[in-house]
CSV table of N, CA and C in Angstrom, one decimal:
chain,number,residue,atom,x,y,z
W,716,UNK,N,-13.9,-6.4,16.3
W,716,UNK,CA,-13.2,-5.6,15.1
W,716,UNK,C,-13.6,-6.2,13.7
W,717,UNK,N,-13.4,-5.5,12.8
W,717,UNK,CA,-13.8,-6.0,11.6
W,717,UNK,C,-12.9,-6.4,10.6
W,718,UNK,N,-11.6,-6.6,11.1
W,718,UNK,CA,-10.4,-7.0,10.3
W,718,UNK,C,-10.7,-8.5,9.6
W,719,UNK,N,-11.3,-9.3,10.3
W,719,UNK,CA,-11.7,-10.7,9.9
W,719,UNK,C,-12.6,-10.5,8.7
W,720,UNK,N,-13.7,-9.7,8.9
W,720,UNK,CA,-14.6,-9.3,7.6
W,720,UNK,C,-13.9,-9.0,6.5
W,721,UNK,N,-13.0,-7.8,6.7
W,721,UNK,CA,-12.4,-7.2,5.3
W,721,UNK,C,-11.5,-8.2,4.8
W,722,UNK,N,-10.7,-9.0,5.7
W,722,UNK,CA,-9.8,-10.0,5.0
W,722,UNK,C,-10.6,-11.0,4.2
W,723,UNK,N,-11.6,-11.5,4.9
W,723,UNK,CA,-12.5,-12.5,4.0
W,723,UNK,C,-13.1,-12.1,2.8
W,724,UNK,N,-13.7,-10.7,2.9
W,724,UNK,CA,-14.1,-10.0,1.8
W,724,UNK,C,-13.1,-9.8,0.8
W,725,UNK,N,-11.9,-9.8,1.0
W,725,UNK,CA,-10.8,-9.4,0.0
W,725,UNK,C,-10.1,-10.8,-0.4
W,726,UNK,N,-10.6,-12.0,0.1
W,726,UNK,CA,-10.3,-13.4,-0.5
W,726,UNK,C,-8.7,-13.6,0.1
W,727,UNK,N,-8.6,-13.0,1.2
W,727,UNK,CA,-7.1,-13.2,1.7
W,727,UNK,C,-7.0,-14.3,2.9
W,728,UNK,N,-5.9,-15.0,3.2
W,728,UNK,CA,-5.6,-15.7,4.2
W,728,UNK,C,-4.9,-14.9,5.3
W,729,UNK,N,-5.0,-15.4,6.6
W,729,UNK,CA,-4.4,-14.8,7.6
W,729,UNK,C,-2.9,-14.8,7.4
W,730,UNK,N,-2.4,-15.8,6.7
W,730,UNK,CA,-0.9,-15.7,6.5
W,730,UNK,C,-0.6,-14.5,5.4
W,731,UNK,N,-1.4,-14.4,4.5
W,731,UNK,CA,-1.0,-13.1,3.6
W,731,UNK,C,-1.1,-12.0,4.1
W,732,UNK,N,-2.1,-11.5,5.1
W,732,UNK,CA,-2.3,-10.5,5.8
W,732,UNK,C,-1.1,-10.4,6.6
W,733,UNK,N,-0.7,-11.3,7.4
W,733,UNK,CA,0.3,-11.3,8.4
W,733,UNK,C,1.8,-11.1,7.7
W,734,UNK,N,1.9,-11.5,6.5
W,734,UNK,CA,3.2,-11.3,5.9
W,734,UNK,C,3.1,-9.8,5.4
W,735,UNK,N,2.1,-9.2,5.1
W,735,UNK,CA,2.2,-7.9,4.7
W,735,UNK,C,2.5,-7.1,5.9
W,736,UNK,N,2.1,-7.5,7.1
W,736,UNK,CA,2.1,-6.6,8.3
W,736,UNK,C,3.5,-7.1,8.9
W,737,UNK,N,4.3,-7.9,8.3
W,737,UNK,CA,5.6,-8.5,8.9
W,737,UNK,C,5.4,-9.0,10.4
W,738,UNK,N,4.3,-9.9,10.5
W,738,UNK,CA,4.0,-10.5,11.9
W,738,UNK,C,3.7,-11.9,11.7
W,739,UNK,N,4.0,-12.8,12.7
W,739,UNK,CA,3.5,-14.1,12.5
W,739,UNK,C,2.1,-14.3,12.5
W,740,UNK,N,1.7,-15.5,11.6
W,740,UNK,CA,0.3,-15.8,11.5
W,740,UNK,C,-0.4,-15.9,12.8
W,741,UNK,N,0.1,-16.5,13.5
W,741,UNK,CA,-0.7,-16.6,15.1
W,741,UNK,C,-0.9,-15.2,15.7
W,742,UNK,N,0.3,-14.4,15.4
W,742,UNK,CA,-0.1,-13.1,16.1
W,742,UNK,C,-1.3,-12.4,15.5
W,743,UNK,N,-1.4,-12.5,14.2
W,743,UNK,CA,-2.5,-11.9,13.4
W,743,UNK,C,-3.7,-12.5,13.8
W,744,UNK,N,-3.8,-13.9,13.9
W,744,UNK,CA,-4.9,-14.7,14.4
W,744,UNK,C,-5.5,-14.0,15.8
W,745,UNK,N,-4.5,-13.6,16.7
W,745,UNK,CA,-4.8,-13.2,18.0
W,745,UNK,C,-5.3,-11.8,17.8
W,746,UNK,N,-4.8,-11.2,17.0
W,746,UNK,CA,-5.7,-9.8,16.6
W,746,UNK,C,-7.2,-9.8,16.1
W,747,UNK,N,-7.3,-11.0,15.2
W,747,UNK,CA,-8.8,-11.1,14.8
W,747,UNK,C,-9.6,-11.6,15.9
W,748,UNK,N,-9.2,-12.3,16.7
W,748,UNK,CA,-10.0,-13.0,17.8
W,748,UNK,C,-10.0,-11.8,19.1
W,749,UNK,N,-9.3,-11.1,19.1
W,749,UNK,CA,-9.5,-10.0,20.2
W,749,UNK,C,-8.5,-10.5,21.4
W,750,UNK,N,-7.7,-11.6,21.2
W,750,UNK,CA,-6.9,-12.1,22.3
W,750,UNK,C,-5.5,-11.1,22.6
W,751,UNK,N,-5.3,-10.5,21.6
W,751,UNK,CA,-4.1,-9.5,21.7
W,751,UNK,C,-4.5,-8.3,21.0
W,752,UNK,N,-4.1,-7.0,21.8
W,752,UNK,CA,-4.6,-5.8,21.1
W,752,UNK,C,-3.7,-5.5,20.0
W,753,UNK,N,-4.3,-4.9,18.9
W,753,UNK,CA,-3.3,-4.4,17.7
W,753,UNK,C,-2.8,-3.1,18.1
W,754,UNK,N,-1.5,-3.2,17.9
W,754,UNK,CA,-0.8,-1.8,18.0
W,754,UNK,C,-1.3,-0.8,17.2
W,755,UNK,N,-1.0,0.5,17.4
W,755,UNK,CA,-1.5,1.6,16.5
W,755,UNK,C,-0.8,1.5,15.1
W,756,UNK,N,0.3,1.4,15.3
W,756,UNK,CA,1.0,1.3,13.8
W,756,UNK,C,0.4,0.1,12.9
W,757,UNK,N,-0.2,-1.0,13.6
W,757,UNK,CA,-0.6,-2.1,12.8
W,757,UNK,C,-2.1,-1.7,12.2
W,758,UNK,N,-2.7,-1.0,13.2
W,758,UNK,CA,-4.1,-0.7,12.7
W,758,UNK,C,-4.0,0.4,11.6
W,759,UNK,N,-3.0,1.5,11.5
W,759,UNK,CA,-2.9,2.4,10.5
W,759,UNK,C,-2.4,1.7,9.3
W,760,UNK,N,-1.5,0.6,9.3
W,760,UNK,CA,-1.2,-0.3,8.2
W,760,UNK,C,-2.6,-0.9,7.5
W,761,UNK,N,-3.3,-1.5,8.5
W,761,UNK,CA,-4.6,-2.1,8.0
W,761,UNK,C,-5.5,-1.2,7.5
W,762,UNK,N,-5.6,-0.1,8.0
W,762,UNK,CA,-6.7,0.9,7.3
W,762,UNK,C,-6.2,1.4,6.0
W,763,UNK,N,-5.0,1.5,5.9
W,763,UNK,CA,-4.5,2.1,4.4
W,763,UNK,C,-4.6,0.8,3.6
W,764,UNK,N,-4.2,-0.4,4.0
W,764,UNK,CA,-4.3,-1.7,3.1
W,764,UNK,C,-5.9,-1.9,2.8
W,765,UNK,N,-6.6,-1.8,3.5
W,765,UNK,CA,-8.3,-2.0,3.0
W,765,UNK,C,-8.9,-0.7,2.6
W,766,UNK,N,-8.1,0.4,2.5
W,766,UNK,CA,-8.6,1.7,2.1
W,766,UNK,C,-10.0,2.0,2.9
W,767,UNK,N,-9.5,2.1,4.2
W,767,UNK,CA,-10.8,2.5,5.3
W,767,UNK,C,-10.0,3.4,6.5
W,768,UNK,N,-10.8,3.6,7.4
W,768,UNK,CA,-10.3,4.5,8.6
W,768,UNK,C,-10.1,3.4,9.8
W,769,UNK,N,-9.2,4.1,10.6
W,769,UNK,CA,-8.9,3.2,11.7
W,769,UNK,C,-10.3,3.2,12.8
W,770,UNK,N,-11.1,4.2,12.6
W,770,UNK,CA,-12.5,4.4,13.2
W,770,UNK,C,-13.2,3.3,12.8
W,771,UNK,N,-13.3,3.0,11.5
W,771,UNK,CA,-14.2,1.7,10.9
W,771,UNK,C,-13.6,0.5,11.5
W,772,UNK,N,-12.3,0.3,11.3
W,772,UNK,CA,-11.7,-0.9,12.0
W,772,UNK,C,-12.1,-1.2,13.5
W,773,UNK,N,-12.1,0.0,14.3
W,773,UNK,CA,-12.5,-0.2,15.7
W,773,UNK,C,-13.9,-0.2,16.0
W,774,UNK,N,-14.8,0.0,15.1
W,774,UNK,CA,-16.3,0.0,15.0
W,774,UNK,C,-16.7,1.3,15.7
W,775,UNK,N,-15.9,2.4,15.5
W,775,UNK,CA,-16.5,3.5,16.1
W,775,UNK,C,-17.2,4.4,14.9
W,776,UNK,N,-17.4,3.8,13.7
W,776,UNK,CA,-18.3,4.3,12.7
W,776,UNK,C,-18.6,3.2,11.8
W,777,UNK,N,-19.8,3.2,11.2
W,777,UNK,CA,-20.1,2.2,10.0
W,777,UNK,C,-19.7,2.6,8.8
W,778,UNK,N,-19.1,3.8,8.7
W,778,UNK,CA,-18.8,4.5,7.2
W,778,UNK,C,-17.4,3.7,6.9
W,779,UNK,N,-17.3,2.9,6.0
W,779,UNK,CA,-16.2,2.2,5.6
W,779,UNK,C,-15.2,3.2,4.7
W,780,UNK,N,-15.9,4.1,4.1
W,780,UNK,CA,-15.0,5.0,3.3
W,780,UNK,C,-14.2,5.8,4.2
W,781,UNK,N,-12.7,6.0,3.7
W,781,UNK,CA,-11.8,6.8,4.7
W,781,UNK,C,-12.1,8.3,4.7
W,782,UNK,N,-11.7,8.9,5.7
W,782,UNK,CA,-11.8,10.3,5.8
W,782,UNK,C,-11.0,10.9,4.9
W,783,UNK,N,-11.3,12.2,4.5
W,783,UNK,CA,-10.3,13.0,3.6
W,783,UNK,C,-9.3,13.5,4.2
């Protein structure tokens, strides 16, 4: 998934994103590494936060711009 790249491109720490999502830093770290599946509601929050689509986060499209 692309959430690590998006986070790093935004100069954010895992803790900052975890705080936004109201999860622990180690939980967010597991999302980035693929050790834990990301719940749908968290995927939606991340897509909105990074102004992209869930499909982009999941690697189903290379279009970063969100759908209308």
